[in-house]
Amino acid sequence: PVASKVPKKYQLHDSKHGQVYLHGAESVSHGTQYVLYASIFGHYRNEDRDISETLKPLSRFDVDRVLFTDSTAIGDIPGWNVVHIPTGDGVNGIPAARVRIKELKFQGHELLKKYRFRIHVDTKEKAVLMLNQSLTNGLLDYVRCHPSKGLFLRKHPVRNKIQQEVNVLKNMPDLQPRLPLDQWDTVLTVLYSTLNKVQLTENNLFVLDTHQIDLVKRWASISDTLKKHGLWRDQIVYSYAIADVQDKVEHIDPKAKMTCPEANDPANGPLNDGPRGVWNWTGMESEQPHMVPIMTDGNLSNAGEHRNPVASKVPKKYQLHDSKHGQVYLHGAESVSHGTQYVLYASIFGHYRNEDRDISETLKPLSRFDVDRVLFTDSTAIGDIPGWNVVHIPTGDGVNGIPAARVRIKELKFQGHELLKKYRFRIHVDTKEKAVLMLNQSLTNGLLDYVRCHPSKGLFLRKHPVRNKIQQEVNVLKNMPDLQPRLPLDQWDTVLTVLYSTLNKVQLTENNLFVLDTHQIDLVKRWASISDTLKKHGLWRDQIVYSYAIADVQDKVEHIDPKAKMTCPEANDPANGPLNDGPRGVWNWTGMESEQPHMVPIMTDGNLSNAGEHRNPVASKVP
């Protein structure tokens, strides 16, 4: 970040009651990606009496430092930007000072937006000394060493489950009023079996990587949930907010050394200055400082992890060609692999809707598209289907009142199968003729071009043709017990009651055909969770779980219209080449039978700025 003064609207130096007290009247900016911040409001814990001394140990670390406060008694603190903002108002029984502190803690402030990594500490002396110890022991090196993680904080020193924390607070009304706590306990009752698996944390110090967008949204939601339910203590909301992204959390021990294995290797350069392959500024005063690329996360080996599938036979455990009841029927006894990143798949189990009677004819329209095709089934009546890999797997068991066939279909639909792992883009279609014809129309109208044109999106599917809110869908199903038994539906409705105000803002979708980009990891996890949620709650219909699962990643969803032309603006420009054949700068195989086929580079996405990100792009000018 450029070393500049704090924005004018925070500069009122003519009065000790002005908004910003700056050391030397200048922003103390070290040009790093890190900012350390804390806050004091309403004489909270009376820390403002000796705050300068309390924060003094942290002034030696080469990061920018900001203290937010409403206290006019706090003036200049050497090495810190002291920013004065109003206390604000109390909310839902929560004191105003506590509301403001939680907002800053979990949602940050506009002055922090330019920084990638936010280091927060409570202003209690114990927390400050613990952060001092953590930074001394290499916390920022540790952050750099864990690029897949986005939140670094301590485990709770005494308890490990949210339910334990709730129960303890029932006897501490000074820390958490009882009535809203009991109401919150009721909300959590049906969720404890899941949330108790999330490690309870001590949130008085943390590092947050703001590039982990989904995690940041969940983290920020803690403040909103506290206010909505009149809760004072963030520990009793943490597990609720973070459950689905807990794989992004790394627990730290302030007393332990936290260094990178390679940190002392001179060949690696100043690793602690520029984590995760980001840009570091060397020019401090200029508006457009010189950029120096420093350190990737070292993971260039995954260049072809999800793309460039080798044209090979299906794994041996699926090859039992000596019997019509064997597991795989392959067209020509070979995998029909076109060497693309796309796979189209469908499934039939338990004579579901009786599609297996004429499935070959039903799927026939889709055989003309140049993608790999897989049909999963338990039906021994289905043999060879030209152009398709027919994969036989067991039906499995029913779960929580859901028929076995439906369970298996939903698992495959939302979680895929190991045979699909090598593909980046999964195209799924229900085997009902209407859905197949609709996908045929979508592909004919340029769906895969459309996917290529929207690299920021990860899920492409239709809006629901009749309803647009999850609550509407739930209410309609209450009168359709053949589609969804009533008892589990009513229980699910109770779970959703406190969430409808949020979930009804998510567009309801028709999930009978979709394209999923498996590189959108957080979205893929949310999508996969639909199957787990259905099984857990005995639900049959995925539409009544979709909004619940996808709410925080709905910006990754693109709604499509199968009847509309879906082409890239540049698709018809001959100078751009065959865009539809090689989306997003991937490699296409031309040698189909060899174990290491010849590679032909085709079309980048125009973004050569990420030249070394995963691959070696063609040395050519950008279109």
XYZ file of C-alpha atoms in Angstrom:
623
model
C 0.000 0.000 0.000
C 1.115 3.533 -0.706
C 2.312 5.379 2.392
C -0.201 8.210 2.427
C -1.957 10.324 4.975
C -5.188 9.123 6.489
C -8.184 10.388 4.434
C -9.099 14.005 5.107
C -12.455 13.222 6.648
C -10.558 11.619 9.539
C -8.148 14.567 9.923
C -9.240 17.288 12.356
C -5.938 18.216 13.967
C -7.085 21.621 15.216
C -8.818 20.051 18.192
C -7.955 17.411 20.723
C -11.454 16.156 20.037
C -10.657 15.724 16.363
C -11.004 12.405 14.681
C -7.390 11.367 14.103
C -4.304 11.651 16.272
C -1.305 10.704 14.159
C 2.226 10.150 15.385
C 4.081 13.110 13.881
C 0.805 14.053 12.162
C 1.526 11.427 9.500
C 0.189 7.967 8.906
C 2.658 5.448 10.280
C 2.716 3.238 7.187
C 5.326 0.575 6.627
C 4.132 -0.367 3.176
C 3.316 -3.917 4.212
C 0.232 -6.011 3.673
C -0.348 -6.263 7.401
C -2.300 -4.022 9.748
C -2.577 -4.487 13.499
C -5.644 -2.921 15.055
C -7.509 -2.674 18.347
C -10.421 -0.685 19.739
C -11.680 0.966 22.933
C -15.203 2.333 23.347
C -17.259 3.492 26.319
C -14.358 3.017 28.742
C -14.770 -0.689 28.071
C -12.799 -2.458 30.828
C -11.201 0.988 31.589
C -8.249 0.137 29.338
C -7.993 3.756 28.202
C -6.406 4.720 31.521
C -3.030 3.338 30.503
C -3.596 2.268 26.911
C -0.333 3.764 25.689
C 1.624 1.549 28.076
C -0.551 -1.475 27.316
C 0.046 -1.217 23.560
C 3.723 -0.295 23.842
C 5.082 -3.878 23.390
C 3.440 -4.089 19.952
C 5.031 -0.898 18.617
C 8.265 -2.685 17.744
C 6.770 -4.885 15.009
C 7.038 -3.647 11.420
C 3.326 -3.503 10.677
C 0.897 -0.609 10.467
C -1.023 -0.025 13.701
C -4.457 1.508 14.262
C -6.415 2.125 17.463
C -10.109 2.952 17.071
C -11.749 4.798 19.960
C -14.456 7.224 21.040
C -12.370 8.424 23.989
C -11.211 12.046 23.799
C -8.853 11.280 26.677
C -6.631 9.287 24.342
C -4.222 11.468 22.395
C -0.990 10.690 20.612
C 0.365 7.135 20.992
C 3.852 6.775 19.463
C 3.826 4.512 16.421
C 0.032 4.211 16.258
C -2.717 5.840 14.221
C -5.406 6.774 16.745
C -8.725 7.084 14.939
C -11.721 8.643 16.660
C -15.173 7.450 15.576
C -18.546 7.731 17.338
C -19.667 5.013 19.732
C -22.966 4.564 17.944
C -26.093 3.092 19.469
C -26.976 0.017 21.446
C -28.765 -2.747 19.555
C -31.270 -5.298 20.828
C -30.188 -4.913 24.449
C -26.459 -4.895 23.664
C -24.580 -1.837 25.019
C -23.409 0.605 22.332
C -19.711 0.220 23.155
C -19.889 -3.555 22.826
C -21.765 -3.277 19.513
C -19.087 -0.990 18.034
C -16.216 -3.155 19.275
C -17.729 -6.303 17.749
C -18.432 -4.541 14.441
C -14.808 -3.443 14.153
C -13.506 -6.792 15.335
C -15.414 -8.907 12.840
C -16.163 -6.504 9.975
C -13.215 -4.120 10.071
C -13.307 -0.494 8.918
C -12.763 1.354 5.655
C -9.251 2.410 6.759
C -8.289 -1.278 6.861
C -9.512 -2.187 3.379
C -6.160 -1.672 1.645
C -4.523 -4.385 3.771
C -4.697 -8.062 2.964
C -3.930 -9.372 6.462
C -5.722 -7.976 9.509
C -4.175 -8.666 12.912
C -6.635 -7.897 15.695
C -6.109 -7.859 19.434
C -8.422 -7.057 22.334
C -7.061 -4.219 24.481
C -6.910 -6.269 27.648
C -3.275 -6.490 28.748
C -3.286 -10.295 28.783
C -4.338 -10.448 25.113
C -1.758 -7.835 24.088
C 1.062 -9.734 25.801
C -0.106 -12.963 24.167
C -0.058 -11.353 20.710
C 3.382 -9.920 21.460
C 4.552 -13.450 22.249
C 2.907 -14.831 19.084
C 4.545 -12.244 16.820
C 7.893 -12.789 18.523
C 7.548 -16.518 17.902
C 7.002 -16.051 14.161
C 3.235 -15.777 13.712
C 3.509 -13.864 10.427
C 5.955 -16.434 9.057
C 3.459 -19.077 10.084
C 0.688 -17.289 8.203
C 2.854 -17.210 5.093
C 3.550 -20.942 5.441
C -0.154 -21.816 5.382
C -1.596 -20.234 2.216
C -4.666 -22.473 2.282
C -5.691 -21.094 5.678
C -7.402 -17.770 6.236
C -7.973 -17.424 9.981
C -5.317 -17.924 12.651
C -6.388 -17.929 16.304
C -6.194 -19.865 19.575
C -8.258 -22.792 20.743
C -10.374 -21.977 23.777
C -8.165 -22.756 26.800
C -10.910 -24.538 28.798
C -13.825 -25.632 26.594
C -13.969 -27.111 23.110
C -17.695 -27.118 22.230
C -20.176 -24.316 21.638
C -22.813 -26.095 23.757
C -20.451 -26.086 26.743
C -19.946 -22.336 26.344
C -23.695 -21.707 26.164
C -24.297 -23.741 29.319
C -21.548 -21.954 31.265
C -22.923 -18.538 30.302
C -26.366 -19.454 31.654
C -24.879 -18.816 35.099
C -23.148 -15.570 34.135
C -25.853 -12.963 33.451
C -23.322 -10.114 33.723
C -21.503 -11.524 30.692
C -24.627 -12.595 28.781
C -28.262 -11.777 29.695
C -30.246 -14.985 30.136
C -33.374 -14.436 27.994
C -31.634 -13.962 24.605
C -29.234 -16.760 25.554
C -32.111 -19.197 26.133
C -33.672 -18.177 22.815
C -30.334 -18.733 21.070
C -29.965 -22.101 22.777
C -33.313 -23.091 21.248
C -32.134 -22.083 17.781
C -28.968 -24.145 18.211
C -30.625 -27.256 19.645
C -31.102 -28.989 16.283
C -27.607 -27.926 15.217
C -25.523 -28.939 18.242
C -24.704 -32.372 16.836
C -22.905 -30.600 13.994
C -21.658 -27.442 15.690
C -20.127 -29.290 18.639
C -17.657 -30.782 16.161
C -16.250 -27.306 15.533
C -13.381 -26.481 17.904
C -14.341 -23.604 20.213
C -11.847 -20.740 19.993
C -10.567 -17.807 22.034
C -11.097 -14.801 19.776
C -9.121 -12.149 21.658
C -6.387 -12.197 19.024
C -6.394 -13.366 15.421
C -4.989 -12.895 11.930
C -7.495 -12.790 9.047
C -6.571 -13.152 5.368
C -9.105 -10.979 3.551
C -8.425 -12.783 0.249
C -10.380 -15.755 1.612
C -13.668 -14.145 0.602
C -16.127 -16.761 1.850
C -14.359 -17.043 5.185
C -14.345 -13.250 5.561
C -18.105 -13.161 4.950
C -18.721 -15.839 7.573
C -16.417 -14.076 10.030
C -18.229 -10.768 9.438
C -21.593 -12.466 9.981
C -20.708 -13.041 13.647
C -21.322 -9.359 14.393
C -24.653 -9.398 12.541
C -25.801 -12.541 14.342
C -24.871 -11.099 17.733
C -26.959 -7.992 17.057
C -29.886 -9.896 15.570
C -30.246 -12.180 18.592
C -29.163 -9.790 21.359
C -26.032 -11.805 22.168
C -22.972 -10.359 23.882
C -20.377 -13.142 23.553
C -18.906 -14.031 20.166
C -17.815 -17.540 21.247
C -21.438 -18.694 21.199
C -21.788 -17.634 17.561
C -18.345 -18.595 16.202
C -19.119 -22.283 15.503
C -22.497 -21.376 13.983
C -20.842 -18.958 11.557
C -17.676 -20.880 10.726
C -18.885 -24.514 10.591
C -18.797 -24.868 6.796
C -15.416 -23.141 6.370
C -13.575 -24.515 9.379
C -11.025 -26.116 7.052
C -9.759 -22.558 6.507
C -9.005 -22.106 10.230
C -5.556 -22.747 11.724
C -5.173 -22.950 15.502
C -2.035 -21.356 16.925
C -0.119 -21.638 20.182
C 1.425 -18.275 21.173
C 4.035 -20.027 23.310
C 5.302 -22.201 20.460
C 7.819 -21.266 17.774
C 5.968 -20.709 14.491
C 8.540 -20.519 11.695
C 8.564 -21.747 8.117
C 10.838 -24.736 7.489
C 12.505 -22.751 4.709
C 12.523 -19.377 6.464
C 16.258 -19.469 7.150
C 17.232 -20.516 3.649
C 18.839 -17.463 1.949
C 17.832 -18.844 -1.447
C 14.217 -18.168 -0.603
C 14.667 -14.444 -0.019
C 12.783 -12.359 2.545
C 9.819 -14.676 2.885
C 8.213 -12.767 5.729
C 7.913 -9.586 3.670
C 5.685 -10.799 0.876
C 3.553 -13.830 1.598
C 1.657 -15.952 -0.901
C 2.950 -14.683 -4.207
C 1.525 -11.204 -3.753
C 3.029 -7.921 -4.885
C 5.172 -5.915 -2.499
C 5.640 -2.181 -2.892
C 9.214 -0.862 -2.992
C 8.358 2.740 -3.834
C 6.749 4.211 -0.757
C 5.797 7.746 -1.749
C 4.784 7.461 -5.388
C 1.154 7.099 -6.382
C 2.014 4.161 -8.649
C 4.965 2.522 -6.879
C 7.264 0.076 -8.623
C 6.070 -3.501 -8.210
C 8.349 -6.408 -7.413
C 6.914 -9.932 -7.559
C 8.072 -11.955 -4.573
C 7.499 -15.560 -3.558
C 4.702 -17.747 -4.777
C 3.291 -20.314 -2.391
C 5.617 -22.762 -4.129
C 2.758 -24.822 -5.476
C 3.367 -24.847 -9.213
C 3.182 -28.623 -9.302
C -0.600 -28.676 -9.568
C -0.435 -27.338 -13.102
C -2.699 -30.033 -14.470
C -4.431 -31.139 -11.332
C -7.987 -30.589 -12.544
C -7.376 -30.200 -16.235
C -5.618 -31.986 -19.073
C -7.119 -35.399 -18.329
C -5.134 -38.248 -19.829
C -7.232 -40.284 -22.255
C -7.063 -43.571 -20.395
C -9.262 -46.520 -19.632
C -11.611 -46.446 -16.691
C -9.883 -47.789 -13.518
C -9.652 -51.565 -13.320
C -12.009 -51.931 -10.389
C -14.781 -50.713 -12.683
C -13.827 -53.096 -15.515
C -15.680 -56.410 -15.430
C -16.418 -56.936 -19.099
C -16.923 -60.682 -18.814
C -20.459 -60.246 -17.537
C -23.442 -58.181 -18.542
C -23.829 -57.582 -14.824
C -20.293 -56.236 -14.560
C -19.709 -52.753 -13.308
C -18.822 -50.876 -16.480
C -20.222 -51.057 -20.002
C -17.922 -49.046 -22.225
C -18.604 -48.092 -25.810
C -16.011 -50.098 -27.726
C -14.688 -51.300 -24.352
C -12.779 -48.017 -24.004
C -13.421 -44.853 -22.066
C -15.043 -42.382 -24.420
C -12.593 -39.603 -23.592
C -12.381 -36.505 -25.718
C -9.546 -35.029 -23.721
C -11.587 -32.058 -22.568
C -12.116 -30.583 -19.136
C -15.823 -31.305 -19.313
C -17.788 -34.346 -18.239
C -21.532 -34.772 -18.681
C -23.126 -37.215 -16.255
C -26.500 -38.526 -15.171
C -27.803 -41.302 -12.926
C -30.633 -43.829 -12.631
C -31.267 -45.923 -9.515
C -34.153 -48.087 -8.328
C -36.126 -47.607 -11.549
C -36.515 -44.009 -10.480
C -39.298 -42.551 -12.682
C -38.861 -45.680 -14.912
C -36.414 -43.802 -17.131
C -34.350 -46.946 -17.666
C -36.977 -48.310 -20.080
C -35.821 -46.061 -22.908
C -32.763 -44.369 -21.442
C -30.670 -44.910 -24.559
C -33.182 -42.949 -26.636
C -33.588 -40.311 -23.945
C -29.848 -39.609 -23.775
C -29.280 -39.838 -27.519
C -29.536 -36.057 -28.218
C -26.591 -35.413 -25.879
C -24.243 -37.849 -27.615
C -23.325 -35.326 -30.299
C -21.529 -32.912 -27.957
C -17.759 -33.227 -27.648
C -17.614 -33.944 -23.934
C -17.072 -37.131 -21.967
C -20.316 -38.795 -20.886
C -21.041 -41.041 -17.888
C -24.264 -42.706 -16.753
C -24.293 -44.137 -13.216
C -26.857 -46.855 -12.503
C -27.718 -49.936 -10.472
C -29.863 -51.338 -13.296
C -28.574 -54.529 -14.905
C -31.110 -53.980 -17.690
C -29.026 -51.127 -19.050
C -26.222 -52.305 -21.291
C -24.165 -50.535 -23.903
C -25.219 -46.968 -24.785
C -23.264 -45.619 -27.777
C -20.947 -42.794 -26.776
C -21.501 -43.212 -23.041
C -19.588 -44.823 -20.188
C -22.226 -46.804 -18.268
C -20.990 -47.322 -14.720
C -22.736 -49.794 -12.427
C -22.580 -49.072 -8.699
C -24.749 -50.387 -5.837
C -27.871 -48.521 -4.838
C -26.838 -48.370 -1.193
C -29.182 -47.892 1.738
C -31.991 -45.566 2.629
C -31.161 -42.845 5.144
C -33.433 -41.172 7.691
C -36.611 -42.134 5.821
C -35.237 -41.248 2.381
C -35.450 -44.106 -0.179
C -32.083 -45.625 -1.104
C -32.359 -44.722 -4.795
C -33.015 -41.086 -3.996
C -30.093 -40.991 -1.545
C -27.669 -42.307 -4.175
C -28.935 -39.963 -6.886
C -28.522 -36.924 -4.623
C -25.042 -38.012 -3.530
C -23.886 -38.286 -7.133
C -25.643 -35.095 -8.147
C -24.118 -32.896 -5.461
C -20.905 -34.700 -4.510
C -19.902 -36.429 -7.730
C -17.903 -39.659 -7.958
C -14.233 -40.589 -8.090
C -14.442 -41.161 -11.865
C -15.313 -37.480 -12.261
C -12.423 -36.071 -10.222
C -10.096 -35.506 -13.165
C -12.536 -33.086 -14.796
C -12.739 -29.429 -13.926
C -16.296 -28.823 -15.201
C -19.141 -31.176 -14.284
C -22.293 -30.971 -16.384
C -25.146 -32.794 -14.698
C -28.624 -33.548 -15.984
C -31.557 -35.401 -14.457
C -32.658 -38.312 -16.660
C -36.177 -37.033 -17.130
C -36.680 -36.355 -20.849
C -37.675 -32.736 -20.264
C -34.394 -31.992 -18.474
C -32.333 -33.762 -21.156
C -33.990 -31.774 -23.944
C -33.442 -28.569 -22.004
C -29.733 -29.331 -21.585
C -29.522 -30.212 -25.277
C -30.976 -26.792 -26.048
C -28.589 -25.079 -23.609
C -25.509 -26.729 -25.113
C -26.727 -25.949 -28.629
C -27.157 -22.310 -27.604
C -23.576 -22.020 -26.380
C -23.669 -22.918 -22.684
C -20.007 -23.946 -22.579
C -18.992 -20.704 -24.290
C -21.021 -18.899 -21.670
C -19.190 -20.747 -18.895
C -15.876 -19.745 -20.442
C -17.014 -16.108 -20.572
C -17.760 -16.014 -16.844
C -14.600 -17.195 -15.050
C -15.689 -15.579 -11.767
C -18.772 -17.809 -11.639
C -18.761 -21.430 -10.547
C -22.334 -22.689 -10.839
C -24.574 -22.279 -13.877
C -28.230 -23.288 -13.592
C -31.806 -22.123 -14.160
C -33.996 -19.994 -11.954
C -37.038 -21.847 -10.665
C -39.756 -21.343 -13.302
C -42.540 -20.588 -10.795
C -41.195 -19.636 -7.362
C -38.287 -17.483 -6.255
C -38.052 -18.019 -2.478
C -37.200 -21.054 -0.377
C -40.099 -20.332 1.991
C -42.551 -20.537 -0.911
C -41.139 -23.930 -1.873
C -41.429 -25.226 1.683
C -45.053 -24.090 1.919
C -45.996 -25.694 -1.411
C -44.437 -29.015 -0.390
C -46.519 -29.114 2.791
C -49.389 -30.185 0.551
C -47.360 -32.743 -1.421
C -46.502 -35.624 0.943
C -45.610 -37.892 -1.985
C -42.785 -35.527 -2.900
C -41.761 -34.689 0.678
C -43.046 -36.369 3.873
C -44.588 -33.781 6.182
C -42.922 -34.452 9.566
C -39.292 -33.822 8.523
C -40.505 -30.892 6.425
C -42.150 -29.260 9.452
C -38.996 -29.800 11.500
C -36.913 -28.248 8.717
C -39.328 -25.335 8.518
C -38.675 -24.710 12.219
C -34.916 -24.678 11.643
C -35.325 -22.186 8.808
C -37.749 -19.859 10.588
C -35.040 -17.586 12.009
C -33.206 -17.669 8.682
C -36.005 -16.953 6.203
C -35.398 -13.199 6.234
C -31.944 -13.908 4.813
C -32.553 -17.046 2.765
C -35.584 -15.617 0.953
C -33.180 -13.171 -0.692
C -31.490 -16.080 -2.467
C -33.072 -16.827 -5.847
C -34.693 -20.276 -5.842
C -33.347 -22.476 -8.640
C -34.354 -25.483 -10.724
C -31.523 -27.955 -10.193
C -32.321 -30.515 -12.898
C -29.365 -29.364 -14.998
C -26.228 -27.454 -14.073
C -22.550 -26.866 -14.788
C -20.191 -26.812 -11.786
C -16.621 -25.461 -11.871
C -14.733 -27.611 -9.366
C -11.964 -25.017 -9.071
C -14.344 -22.874 -7.009
C -13.505 -24.831 -3.863
C -15.757 -23.112 -1.330
C -18.706 -23.225 -3.702
C -18.098 -26.927 -4.383
C -18.124 -27.643 -0.644
C -21.374 -25.752 -0.170
C -22.922 -27.522 -3.150
C -21.815 -30.913 -1.787
C -23.299 -30.055 1.617
C -26.793 -30.145 0.095
C -26.673 -33.947 -0.014
C -25.473 -34.153 3.600
C -28.182 -31.765 4.795
C -30.890 -33.724 2.980
C -29.799 -36.942 4.672
C -29.358 -35.382 8.091
C -32.868 -33.918 8.157
C -34.735 -36.605 6.183
C -35.477 -34.253 3.298
C -36.242 -35.408 -0.236
C -36.220 -32.168 -2.260
C -32.978 -30.292 -2.839
C -34.711 -26.968 -3.608
C -35.554 -26.559 0.077
C -31.877 -26.836 1.012
C -30.263 -24.950 -1.887
C -30.665 -21.428 -0.444
C -29.533 -22.632 2.994
C -26.335 -24.075 1.529
C -25.508 -21.441 -1.075
C -26.523 -18.183 0.657
C -22.994 -16.952 1.385
C -21.584 -17.874 -2.039
C -24.486 -16.855 -4.248
C -22.225 -14.314 -5.985
C -20.610 -17.362 -7.628
C -23.924 -18.470 -9.188
C -24.949 -17.507 -12.728
C -28.532 -18.078 -13.844
C -28.996 -19.311 -17.409
C -31.857 -19.403 -19.893
C -31.695 -22.544 -22.079
C -33.766 -20.848 -24.780
C -31.411 -17.880 -25.118
C -28.207 -17.684 -27.151
C -25.255 -17.846 -24.759
C -22.184 -16.847 -26.749
C -19.102 -14.844 -25.843
C -18.990 -11.375 -27.383
C -15.797 -12.371 -29.166
C -16.855 -15.918 -30.074
C -17.472 -15.110 -33.737
C -14.206 -13.267 -34.262
C -11.935 -15.570 -36.355
C -8.886 -13.859 -34.879
C -9.727 -15.371 -31.535
C -9.656 -18.963 -32.714
C -11.891 -21.826 -31.529
C -12.781 -20.395 -28.135
C -15.367 -23.043 -27.367
C -12.785 -25.828 -27.586
C -10.390 -24.658 -24.912
C -11.937 -22.612 -22.163
C -9.911 -20.669 -19.624
C -6.440 -21.299 -20.962
C -6.448 -25.070 -20.563
C -4.533 -27.710 -22.531
C -6.215 -30.032 -24.994
C -4.915 -33.544 -25.718
C -4.395 -34.599 -29.341
C -2.859 -37.992 -28.644
C -5.678 -40.151 -27.353
C -4.109 -43.530 -26.694
C -0.651 -42.747 -25.376
C -0.004 -42.538 -21.659
C 1.710 -39.178 -22.107
C -0.097 -37.712 -25.117
C 1.252 -34.807 -27.123
C -0.006 -31.489 -25.804
C -1.253 -28.648 -27.940
C -1.780 -25.308 -26.229
C -5.069 -23.683 -27.213
C -6.357 -20.232 -26.357
C -5.604 -18.590 -23.060
C -8.333 -16.617 -21.372
C -6.494 -13.467 -22.375
C -5.023 -13.096 -18.918
C -1.291 -13.660 -19.352
C -0.598 -11.689 -16.200
C -0.919 -14.947 -14.281
C 1.699 -16.501 -16.542
C 3.246 -18.744 -13.950
C 0.187 -19.369 -11.915
C -0.476 -22.940 -12.965
C 0.961 -23.430 -16.410
C 3.323 -22.208 -19.140
C 1.219 -20.143 -21.522
C 2.025 -19.835 -25.212
C 4.520 -17.059 -25.956
C 2.169 -14.903 -27.963
C 0.586 -11.528 -27.739
C -2.683 -11.229 -25.902
C -5.598 -11.117 -28.418
